[in-house]
PDB file of C-alpha atoms in Angstrom:
ATOM      1  CA  MET A   1      83.317 173.467 124.874  1.00 55.00           C
ATOM      2  CA  ASP A   2      80.557 176.071 125.456  1.00 57.00           C
ATOM      3  CA  ARG A   3      83.006 178.184 127.437  1.00 56.00           C
ATOM      4  CA  ILE A   4      85.594 178.022 124.650  1.00 50.00           C
ATOM      5  CA  LYS A   5      82.935 179.019 122.137  1.00 52.00           C
ATOM      6  CA  ALA A   6      81.884 181.945 124.308  1.00 55.00           C
ATOM      7  CA  ILE A   7      85.487 183.192 124.595  1.00 50.00           C
ATOM      8  CA  ILE A   8      85.967 182.955 120.818  1.00 49.00           C
ATOM      9  CA  GLU A   9      82.742 184.916 120.242  1.00 53.00           C
ATOM     10  CA  GLY A  10      83.767 187.551 122.830  1.00 55.00           C
ATOM     11  CA  ARG A  11      80.993 186.692 125.285  1.00 57.00           C
ATOM     12  CA  GLY A  12      83.117 185.245 128.081  1.00 56.00           C
ATOM     13  CA  ALA A  13      86.045 186.234 130.255  1.00 55.00           C
ATOM     14  CA  TRP A  14      89.522 184.873 129.565  1.00 53.00           C
ATOM     15  CA  PRO A  15      90.517 182.100 131.994  1.00 56.00           C
ATOM     16  CA  SER A  16      93.513 182.016 134.286  1.00 58.00           C
ATOM     17  CA  ARG A  17      96.903 180.821 133.083  1.00 57.00           C
ATOM     18  CA  SER A  18      96.237 177.247 134.224  1.00 56.00           C
ATOM     19  CA  GLY A  19      92.789 177.318 132.635  1.00 59.00           C
ATOM     20  CA  LEU A  20      94.219 178.686 129.378  1.00 55.00           C
ATOM     21  CA  MET A  21      96.820 175.917 129.304  1.00 61.00           C
ATOM     22  CA  GLY A  22      94.037 173.364 129.695  1.00 58.00           C
ATOM     23  CA  ILE A  23      92.172 174.860 126.751  1.00 55.00           C
ATOM     24  CA  ILE A  24      95.313 174.769 124.594  1.00 56.00           C
ATOM     25  CA  LEU A  25      95.907 171.112 125.418  1.00 56.00           C
ATOM     26  CA  LEU A  26      92.271 170.352 124.599  1.00 55.00           C
ATOM     27  CA  LEU A  27      92.543 172.081 121.207  1.00 52.00           C
ATOM     28  CA  ILE A  28      95.736 170.151 120.417  1.00 49.00           C
ATOM     29  CA  ALA A  29      93.969 166.902 121.230  1.00 50.00           C
ATOM     30  CA  LEU A  30      91.168 167.821 118.832  1.00 49.00           C
ATOM     31  CA  VAL A  31      93.512 168.442 115.893  1.00 48.00           C
ATOM     32  CA  PRO A  32      93.463 165.446 113.492  1.00 47.00           C
ATOM     33  CA  VAL A  33      96.616 163.334 113.651  1.00 43.00           C
ATOM     34  CA  ASN A  34      97.093 163.651 109.894  1.00 46.00           C
ATOM     35  CA  GLY A  35      97.289 167.410 110.305  1.00 44.00           C
ATOM     36  CA  LEU A  36     100.465 166.964 112.349  1.00 46.00           C
ATOM     37  CA  SER A  37     101.980 164.203 110.195  1.00 61.00           C
ATOM     38  CA  TYR A  38     105.621 164.635 109.328  1.00 78.00           C
ATOM     39  CA  ILE A  39     106.395 163.893 105.685  1.00 89.00           C
ATOM     40  CA  LEU A  40     109.632 161.974 105.278  1.00 92.00           C
ATOM     41  CA  PRO A  41     111.989 162.946 102.449  1.00 93.00           C
ATOM     42  CA  ALA A  42     111.928 160.703  99.369  1.00 94.00           C
ATOM     43  CA  GLY A  43     115.408 159.336 100.036  1.00 94.00           C
ATOM     44  CA  GLN A  44     114.395 158.041 103.464  1.00 95.00           C
ATOM     45  CA  ILE A  45     111.134 156.522 102.158  1.00 96.00           C
ATOM     46  CA  ILE A  46     113.034 154.751  99.373  1.00 96.00           C
ATOM     47  CA  GLU A  47     115.644 153.485 101.827  1.00 96.00           C
ATOM     48  CA  TYR A  48     112.970 152.002 104.129  1.00 97.00           C
ATOM     49  CA  MET A  49     111.140 150.522 101.132  1.00 97.00           C
ATOM     50  CA  GLY A  50     114.316 148.862  99.889  1.00 96.00           C
ATOM     51  CA  LYS A  51     114.852 147.134 103.234  1.00 96.00           C
ATOM     52  CA  ASN A  52     111.710 145.062 102.580  1.00 97.00           C
ATOM     53  CA  PHE A  53     113.485 143.423  99.620  1.00 97.00           C
ATOM     54  CA  SER A  54     117.133 143.627 100.681  1.00 95.00           C
ATOM     55  CA  CYS A  55     117.309 139.847 101.167  1.00 96.00           C
ATOM     56  CA  PHE A  56     116.427 139.059  97.534  1.00 97.00           C
ATOM     57  CA  GLN A  57     119.450 138.496  95.296  1.00 96.00           C
ATOM     58  CA  SER A  58     117.257 136.520  92.908  1.00 96.00           C
ATOM     59  CA  LEU A  59     113.620 135.477  92.535  1.00 96.00           C
ATOM     60  CA  VAL A  60     111.861 132.838  90.448  1.00 96.00           C
ATOM     61  CA  VAL A  61     108.132 133.515  90.203  1.00 96.00           C
ATOM     62  CA  ARG A  62     105.354 131.328  88.813  1.00 94.00           C
ATOM     63  CA  GLN A  63     102.124 133.197  88.165  1.00 93.00           C
ATOM     64  CA  TRP A  64      98.839 133.161  86.272  1.00 91.00           C
ATOM     65  CA  ALA A  65      97.953 136.048  84.024  1.00 89.00           C
ATOM     66  CA  LYS A  66      94.594 137.184  82.684  1.00 86.00           C
ATOM     67  CA  ALA A  67      94.145 139.976  80.150  1.00 81.00           C
ATOM     68  CA  THR A  68      90.975 141.907  79.357  1.00 77.00           C
ATOM     69  CA  ASP A  69      90.441 142.689  75.683  1.00 68.00           C
ATOM     70  CA  PRO A  70      88.743 146.120  75.496  1.00 65.00           C
ATOM     71  CA  TYR A  71      88.054 145.622  71.788  1.00 66.00           C
ATOM     72  CA  GLY A  72      86.260 142.292  72.083  1.00 59.00           C
ATOM     73  CA  GLU A  73      85.086 142.915  75.675  1.00 58.00           C
ATOM     74  CA  GLU A  74      86.170 139.440  76.705  1.00 62.00           C
ATOM     75  CA  GLU A  75      88.749 137.992  79.047  1.00 60.00           C
ATOM     76  CA  ILE A  76      91.654 136.049  77.564  1.00 67.00           C
ATOM     77  CA  GLU A  77      92.906 133.309  79.867  1.00 64.00           C
ATOM     78  CA  MET A  78      96.657 133.468  79.472  1.00 68.00           C
ATOM     79  CA  MET A  79      99.100 130.688  80.138  1.00 74.00           C
ATOM     80  CA  GLU A  80     101.060 130.155  83.294  1.00 86.00           C
ATOM     81  CA  GLN A  81     104.134 132.362  83.351  1.00 89.00           C
ATOM     82  CA  LYS A  82     107.561 131.913  84.837  1.00 91.00           C
ATOM     83  CA  VAL A  83     109.705 134.947  85.599  1.00 92.00           C
ATOM     84  CA  TRP A  84     113.398 134.929  86.530  1.00 94.00           C
ATOM     85  CA  LEU A  85     114.832 137.983  88.327  1.00 94.00           C
ATOM     86  CA  LYS A  86     118.421 138.581  89.376  1.00 93.00           C
ATOM     87  CA  ALA A  87     119.963 141.647  90.979  1.00 86.00           C
ATOM     88  CA  PRO A  88     120.509 144.262  89.947  1.00 85.00           C
ATOM     89  CA  TRP A  89     118.428 144.514  86.738  1.00 85.00           C
ATOM     90  CA  LEU A  90     118.247 141.124  85.010  1.00 90.00           C
ATOM     91  CA  SER A  91     114.820 139.719  84.163  1.00 90.00           C
ATOM     92  CA  HIS A  92     113.320 137.149  81.814  1.00 90.00           C
ATOM     93  CA  CYS A  93     109.809 135.795  81.260  1.00 90.00           C
ATOM     94  CA  GLU A  94     108.470 132.703  79.525  1.00 88.00           C
ATOM     95  CA  MET A  95     104.996 131.304  79.060  1.00 81.00           C
ATOM     96  CA  GLY A  96     103.758 127.715  79.185  1.00 73.00           C
ATOM     97  CA  ALA A  97     101.325 126.142  76.760  1.00 54.00           C
ATOM     98  CA  GLN A  98      98.922 124.651  79.316  1.00 49.00           C
ATOM     99  CA  PRO A  99      97.436 126.211  82.476  1.00 48.00           C
ATOM    100  CA  SER A 100      98.535 123.414  84.826  1.00 46.00           C
ATOM    101  CA  GLY A 101     101.355 121.045  85.657  1.00 47.00           C
ATOM    102  CA  ASP A 102     105.131 121.419  85.504  1.00 45.00           C
ATOM    103  CA  GLN A 103     105.221 121.756  81.754  1.00 49.00           C
ATOM    104  CA  GLU A 104     108.000 123.295  79.732  1.00 52.00           C
ATOM    105  CA  PHE A 105     108.085 127.033  79.298  1.00 48.00           C
ATOM    106  CA  ARG A 106     109.015 128.997  76.218  1.00 51.00           C
ATOM    107  CA  SER A 107     109.869 132.600  75.506  1.00 50.00           C
ATOM    108  CA  ILE A 108     107.523 134.606  73.299  1.00 48.00           C
ATOM    109  CA  SER A 109     108.101 137.846  71.471  1.00 40.00           C
ATOM    110  CA  HIS A 110     105.663 140.144  73.321  1.00 46.00           C
ATOM    111  CA  GLY A 111     107.441 139.738  76.668  1.00 56.00           C
ATOM    112  CA  CYS A 112     104.626 138.156  78.700  1.00 73.00           C
ATOM    113  CA  GLY A 113     102.162 141.027  78.340  1.00 78.00           C
ATOM    114  CA  TRP A 114     101.851 144.544  76.994  1.00 80.00           C
ATOM    115  CA  CYS A 115     102.956 146.235  80.254  1.00 83.00           C
ATOM    116  CA  GLU A 116     106.247 144.288  80.187  1.00 84.00           C
ATOM    117  CA  LEU A 117     105.998 143.406  83.860  1.00 87.00           C
ATOM    118  CA  PRO A 118     109.453 141.726  84.002  1.00 87.00           C
ATOM    119  CA  GLU A 119     110.962 145.177  83.407  1.00 87.00           C
ATOM    120  CA  ILE A 120     109.182 146.445  86.546  1.00 92.00           C
ATOM    121  CA  LEU A 121     109.672 143.506  88.922  1.00 93.00           C
ATOM    122  CA  PRO A 122     113.399 144.181  89.617  1.00 92.00           C
ATOM    123  CA  LEU A 123     111.976 146.810  91.987  1.00 95.00           C
ATOM    124  CA  PHE A 124     111.601 143.883  94.420  1.00 96.00           C
ATOM    125  CA  LEU A 125     115.275 142.883  94.355  1.00 96.00           C
ATOM    126  CA  GLN A 126     118.160 143.961  96.554  1.00 95.00           C
ATOM    127  CA  HIS A 127     119.268 147.504  95.715  1.00 95.00           C
ATOM    128  CA  THR A 128     121.067 150.376  97.342  1.00 94.00           C
ATOM    129  CA  PRO A 129     118.942 153.515  97.878  1.00 94.00           C
ATOM    130  CA  GLU A 130     120.957 155.172  95.110  1.00 94.00           C
ATOM    131  CA  GLU A 131     120.079 152.380  92.667  1.00 94.00           C
ATOM    132  CA  LEU A 132     116.387 152.633  93.529  1.00 94.00           C
ATOM    133  CA  ILE A 133     116.447 156.403  93.114  1.00 94.00           C
ATOM    134  CA  ASN A 134     118.075 155.906  89.721  1.00 92.00           C
ATOM    135  CA  LEU A 135     115.384 153.387  88.743  1.00 91.00           C
ATOM    136  CA  LEU A 136     112.536 155.712  89.755  1.00 93.00           C
ATOM    137  CA  SER A 137     114.195 158.607  87.964  1.00 91.00           C
ATOM    138  CA  GLN A 138     114.456 156.555  84.776  1.00 89.00           C
ATOM    139  CA  TRP A 139     110.722 155.930  85.038  1.00 90.00           C
ATOM    140  CA  GLY A 140     110.332 159.712  85.021  1.00 91.00           C
ATOM    141  CA  ILE A 141     109.340 160.042  88.685  1.00 94.00           C
ATOM    142  CA  ASP A 142     110.261 163.397  90.249  1.00 94.00           C
ATOM    143  CA  ILE A 143     111.735 162.274  93.574  1.00 93.00           C
ATOM    144  CA  SER A 144     112.003 165.873  94.808  1.00 94.00           C
ATOM    145  CA  ILE A 145     108.230 165.938  95.385  1.00 95.00           C
ATOM    146  CA  VAL A 146     106.667 163.987  98.285  1.00 95.00           C
ATOM    147  CA  SER A 147     103.135 164.308  99.630  1.00 95.00           C
ATOM    148  CA  LEU A 148     100.574 162.376 101.656  1.00 95.00           C
ATOM    149  CA  THR A 149      97.711 160.586  99.937  1.00 93.00           C
ATOM    150  CA  HIS A 150      95.185 157.848 100.648  1.00 90.00           C
ATOM    151  CA  VAL A 151      94.937 154.314  99.271  1.00 89.00           C
ATOM    152  CA  GLY A 152      91.584 153.072 100.475  1.00 86.00           C
ATOM    153  CA  ASN A 153      91.494 153.904 104.179  1.00 87.00           C
ATOM    154  CA  GLU A 154      95.274 153.943 104.580  1.00 89.00           C
ATOM    155  CA  VAL A 155      97.549 156.978 104.510  1.00 92.00           C
ATOM    156  CA  ALA A 156     100.484 156.616 102.114  1.00 95.00           C
ATOM    157  CA  TYR A 157     103.383 158.568 100.668  1.00 96.00           C
ATOM    158  CA  ARG A 158     103.243 159.740  97.074  1.00 96.00           C
ATOM    159  CA  ILE A 159     106.596 160.330  95.372  1.00 97.00           C
ATOM    160  CA  GLY A 160     106.159 162.388  92.217  1.00 95.00           C
ATOM    161  CA  LYS A 161     103.908 165.117  90.888  1.00 92.00           C
ATOM    162  CA  LYS A 162     100.224 165.309  91.829  1.00 86.00           C
ATOM    163  CA  THR A 163      98.887 164.925  88.310  1.00 82.00           C
ATOM    164  CA  GLU A 164      97.520 161.852  86.537  1.00 75.00           C
ATOM    165  CA  ILE A 165      99.641 162.572  83.462  1.00 83.00           C
ATOM    166  CA  SER A 166     102.857 162.396  85.493  1.00 91.00           C
ATOM    167  CA  PRO A 167     104.592 159.235  86.750  1.00 94.00           C
ATOM    168  CA  TYR A 168     104.615 158.584  90.477  1.00 96.00           C
ATOM    169  CA  LEU A 169     105.068 155.892  93.129  1.00 97.00           C
ATOM    170  CA  ILE A 170     102.789 155.429  96.144  1.00 97.00           C
ATOM    171  CA  VAL A 171     104.294 153.719  99.202  1.00 97.00           C
ATOM    172  CA  GLN A 172     102.544 152.581 102.390  1.00 95.00           C
ATOM    173  CA  ARG A 173     103.315 154.886 105.305  1.00 94.00           C
ATOM    174  CA  ASP A 174     103.256 152.104 107.904  1.00 92.00           C
ATOM    175  CA  HIS A 175     105.190 149.298 106.202  1.00 94.00           C
ATOM    176  CA  PHE A 176     106.905 151.155 103.321  1.00 97.00           C
ATOM    177  CA  LEU A 177     105.664 148.698 100.681  1.00 97.00           C
ATOM    178  CA  PRO A 178     104.979 150.039  97.163  1.00 98.00           C
ATOM    179  CA  VAL A 179     101.267 149.833  96.353  1.00 97.00           C
ATOM    180  CA  LEU A 180     100.815 151.857  93.151  1.00 96.00           C
ATOM    181  CA  LEU A 181     103.158 152.775  90.308  1.00 96.00           C
ATOM    182  CA  ARG A 182     102.266 155.176  87.512  1.00 94.00           C
ATOM    183  CA  ILE A 183     104.315 154.867  84.318  1.00 91.00           C
ATOM    184  CA  CYS A 184     104.193 157.021  81.211  1.00 86.00           C
ATOM    185  CA  GLY A 185     105.808 155.827  78.022  1.00 67.00           C
ATOM    186  CA  GLN A 186     106.980 152.271  78.798  1.00 55.00           C
ATOM    187  CA  GLY A 187     105.621 148.826  77.998  1.00 46.00           C
ATOM    188  CA  SER A 188     102.455 149.732  76.139  1.00 45.00           C
ATOM    189  CA  GLY A 189     104.560 151.949  73.894  1.00 53.00           C
ATOM    190  CA  THR A 190     103.054 155.390  74.466  1.00 66.00           C
ATOM    191  CA  ILE A 191      99.912 154.838  76.547  1.00 82.00           C
ATOM    192  CA  PRO A 192     100.300 155.685  80.273  1.00 89.00           C
ATOM    193  CA  PHE A 193      99.331 152.933  82.698  1.00 92.00           C
ATOM    194  CA  THR A 194      99.250 152.146  86.404  1.00 94.00           C
ATOM    195  CA  VAL A 195     100.488 149.064  88.247  1.00 96.00           C
ATOM    196  CA  GLU A 196      98.845 147.987  91.517  1.00 97.00           C
ATOM    197  CA  PHE A 197     100.754 145.767  93.952  1.00 97.00           C
ATOM    198  CA  LYS A 198      98.286 143.977  96.224  1.00 96.00           C
ATOM    199  CA  ASP A 199      98.061 141.293  98.928  1.00 96.00           C
ATOM    200  CA  TYR A 200     101.683 141.234 100.081  1.00 97.00           C
ATOM    201  CA  ASP A 201     102.901 137.930 101.486  1.00 96.00           C
ATOM    202  CA  LYS A 202     106.001 137.109 103.497  1.00 96.00           C
ATOM    203  CA  VAL A 203     108.737 135.375 101.480  1.00 96.00           C
ATOM    204  CA  GLY A 204     111.647 134.437 103.715  1.00 94.00           C
ATOM    205  CA  GLU A 205     112.737 137.676 105.364  1.00 94.00           C
ATOM    206  CA  GLY A 206     111.180 139.849 102.645  1.00 96.00           C
ATOM    207  CA  TRP A 207     107.838 140.657 101.042  1.00 97.00           C
ATOM    208  CA  TYR A 208     106.303 140.066  97.607  1.00 98.00           C
ATOM    209  CA  PRO A 209     102.831 140.977  96.202  1.00 97.00           C
ATOM    210  CA  LYS A 210     100.543 138.032  95.422  1.00 97.00           C
ATOM    211  CA  ARG A 211      98.477 140.073  92.937  1.00 97.00           C
ATOM    212  CA  ILE A 212      99.640 142.630  90.387  1.00 96.00           C
ATOM    213  CA  ILE A 213      97.229 144.543  88.155  1.00 96.00           C
ATOM    214  CA  CYS A 214      98.319 146.634  85.155  1.00 94.00           C
ATOM    215  CA  THR A 215      95.704 149.057  83.808  1.00 92.00           C
ATOM    216  CA  ALA A 216      96.267 151.226  80.734  1.00 90.00           C
ATOM    217  CA  ASP A 217      94.514 154.569  80.313  1.00 88.00           C
ATOM    218  CA  SER A 218      93.038 153.191  77.079  1.00 84.00           C
ATOM    219  CA  GLY A 219      91.232 150.378  78.921  1.00 85.00           C
ATOM    220  CA  GLU A 220      93.503 147.333  78.641  1.00 86.00           C
ATOM    221  CA  GLU A 221      94.021 145.394  81.844  1.00 90.00           C
ATOM    222  CA  GLU A 222      96.270 142.520  82.864  1.00 91.00           C
ATOM    223  CA  GLU A 223      96.060 140.749  86.223  1.00 93.00           C
ATOM    224  CA  TYR A 224      98.823 138.522  87.554  1.00 94.00           C
ATOM    225  CA  VAL A 225      98.202 136.088  90.421  1.00 94.00           C
ATOM    226  CA  VAL A 226     101.347 134.630  91.975  1.00 95.00           C
ATOM    227  CA  GLN A 227     101.367 130.886  92.617  1.00 94.00           C
ATOM    228  CA  ARG A 228     104.882 130.391  93.943  1.00 95.00           C
ATOM    229  CA  VAL A 229     107.942 132.493  94.720  1.00 97.00           C
ATOM    230  CA  GLU A 230     111.423 131.040  95.212  1.00 96.00           C
ATOM    231  CA  ALA A 231     114.014 133.362  96.687  1.00 96.00           C
ATOM    232  CA  ASN A 232     117.784 133.289  96.182  1.00 95.00           C
ATOM    233  CA  VAL A 233     117.864 130.094  94.102  1.00 94.00           C
ATOM    234  CA  PRO A 234     120.690 129.605  91.555  1.00 93.00           C
ATOM    235  CA  ILE A 235     119.773 130.847  88.065  1.00 93.00           C
ATOM    236  CA  ASP A 236     121.574 129.795  84.899  1.00 90.00           C
ATOM    237  CA  PRO A 237     123.118 133.005  83.433  1.00 88.00           C
ATOM    238  CA  SER A 238     122.201 131.830  79.935  1.00 89.00           C
ATOM    239  CA  ILE A 239     118.543 132.578  80.721  1.00 88.00           C
ATOM    240  CA  PHE A 240     119.387 136.271  80.504  1.00 86.00           C
ATOM    241  CA  SER A 241     121.657 135.958  77.456  1.00 80.00           C
ATOM    242  CA  ASN A 242     119.323 138.020  75.262  1.00 61.00           C
ATOM    243  CA  ASN A 243     118.397 140.544  77.943  1.00 56.00           C
ATOM    244  CA  LYS A 244     119.808 143.995  78.617  1.00 47.00           C
ATOM    245  CA  GLU A 245     121.558 144.357  81.958  1.00 41.00           C
ATOM    246  CA  GLN A 246     120.308 147.867  82.632  1.00 41.00           C
ATOM    247  CA  PRO A 247     116.748 149.206  82.625  1.00 42.00           C
ATOM    248  CA  GLN A 248     115.744 151.252  79.610  1.00 41.00           C
ATOM    249  CA  GLU A 249     115.513 155.010  79.886  1.00 38.00           C
ATOM    250  CA  ILE A 250     111.927 156.157  80.326  1.00 33.00           C
ATOM    251  CA  PRO A 251     110.693 159.610  79.264  1.00 34.00           C
ATOM    252  CA  SER A 252     109.202 161.760  82.030  1.00 34.00           C
ATOM    253  CA  GLU A 253     106.153 162.617  79.935  1.00 38.00           C
ATOM    254  CA  ALA A 254     103.916 160.408  77.816  1.00 36.00           C
ATOM    255  CA  VAL A 255     104.193 160.873  74.054  1.00 37.00           C
ATOM    256  CA  HIS A 256     100.876 159.980  72.463  1.00 37.00           C
ATOM    257  CA  SER A 257     100.803 158.299  69.081  1.00 39.00           C
ATOM    258  CA  PRO A 258      97.957 156.964  66.880  1.00 42.00           C
ATOM    259  CA  ASP A 259      99.952 153.739  66.407  1.00 45.00           C
ATOM    260  CA  SER A 260      99.796 152.727  70.092  1.00 42.00           C
ATOM    261  CA  SER A 261      96.283 151.239  69.992  1.00 47.00           C
ATOM    262  CA  GLU A 262      97.161 149.271  66.858  1.00 53.00           C
ATOM    263  CA  ARG A 263     100.215 147.854  68.627  1.00 48.00           C
ATOM    264  CA  ILE A 264      98.107 146.636  71.545  1.00 47.00           C
ATOM    265  CA  LYS A 265      95.615 145.048  69.129  1.00 52.00           C
ATOM    266  CA  ASP A 266      98.512 143.176  67.488  1.00 54.00           C
ATOM    267  CA  ILE A 267      99.751 141.977  70.906  1.00 48.00           C
ATOM    268  CA  ILE A 268      96.299 140.660  71.812  1.00 48.00           C
ATOM    269  CA  GLU A 269      96.064 138.795  68.520  1.00 55.00           C
ATOM    270  CA  THR A 270      99.532 137.328  69.152  1.00 49.00           C
ATOM    271  CA  ILE A 271      98.396 136.140  72.591  1.00 46.00           C
ATOM    272  CA  LYS A 272      95.309 134.464  71.110  1.00 49.00           C
ATOM    273  CA  LYS A 273      97.368 132.655  68.467  1.00 50.00           C
ATOM    274  CA  THR A 274      99.984 131.604  71.041  1.00 45.00           C
ATOM    275  CA  TYR A 275      97.424 129.894  73.243  1.00 41.00           C
ATOM    276  CA  GLN A 276      96.098 127.867  70.323  1.00 46.00           C
ATOM    277  CA  GLN A 277      99.522 126.388  69.535  1.00 43.00           C
ATOM    278  CA  PRO A 278     100.666 123.318  71.549  1.00 42.00           C
ATOM    279  CA  LEU A 279     104.220 122.955  72.755  1.00 36.00           C
ATOM    280  CA  GLN A 280     106.524 121.049  70.438  1.00 35.00           C
TER     281      GLN A 280
END
């Protein structure tokens, strides 16, 4: 290394061809691996990501949900939830009245949380790459932009613009599992929020996150902890009778409104009242 330094500073003689080749190989070895990383195009990343869920025609998920009330600074223990998902875009959520047992479930008006998670979970169903690209585009994600980023100590792909006010999707580079989704203008009405997918577990031949955390820019947070996932079980079509078959269009930019915080307050009050009412 001293000899290389001397050559760079003009204090040493240039080595022979074989010596120069050795120096070049040494410099290449010293270059960080990330500096030579090849960034895959978005279409290929999305295709590999979709293969992790290609075996899921339908999913039935039981989960616990806990919401943090930023206005009262207290945690609201929500009821057990049951979510039905069927390819390509069908989803439905109901909440039970008690936090244990195989009780009945009932549908409630606020859609099992302010971030409307059932509208996001079809991401984990079987789709063609074109369908997934369409879904991301409807969330406002610019799939023409791909870059490398870090999630903790892991390198990941970021699909979308490099700004916090723009929607994006972050996907693991090693396993191509989605780990972070940024949405602007859906669920909470007008407040942007992020969705973290954590602690993936093997379900059959596919993968599903055991923890999902939704965090709004205004401070609201919902955490979902999965208790059980059933894959490819028959689902009565009537469960989705009041649901739209296609995902809603999502604006690419957040539109802020003074009514959004009031809407979230109303949802929290609805949740509180719901938990105090026993099943009929």
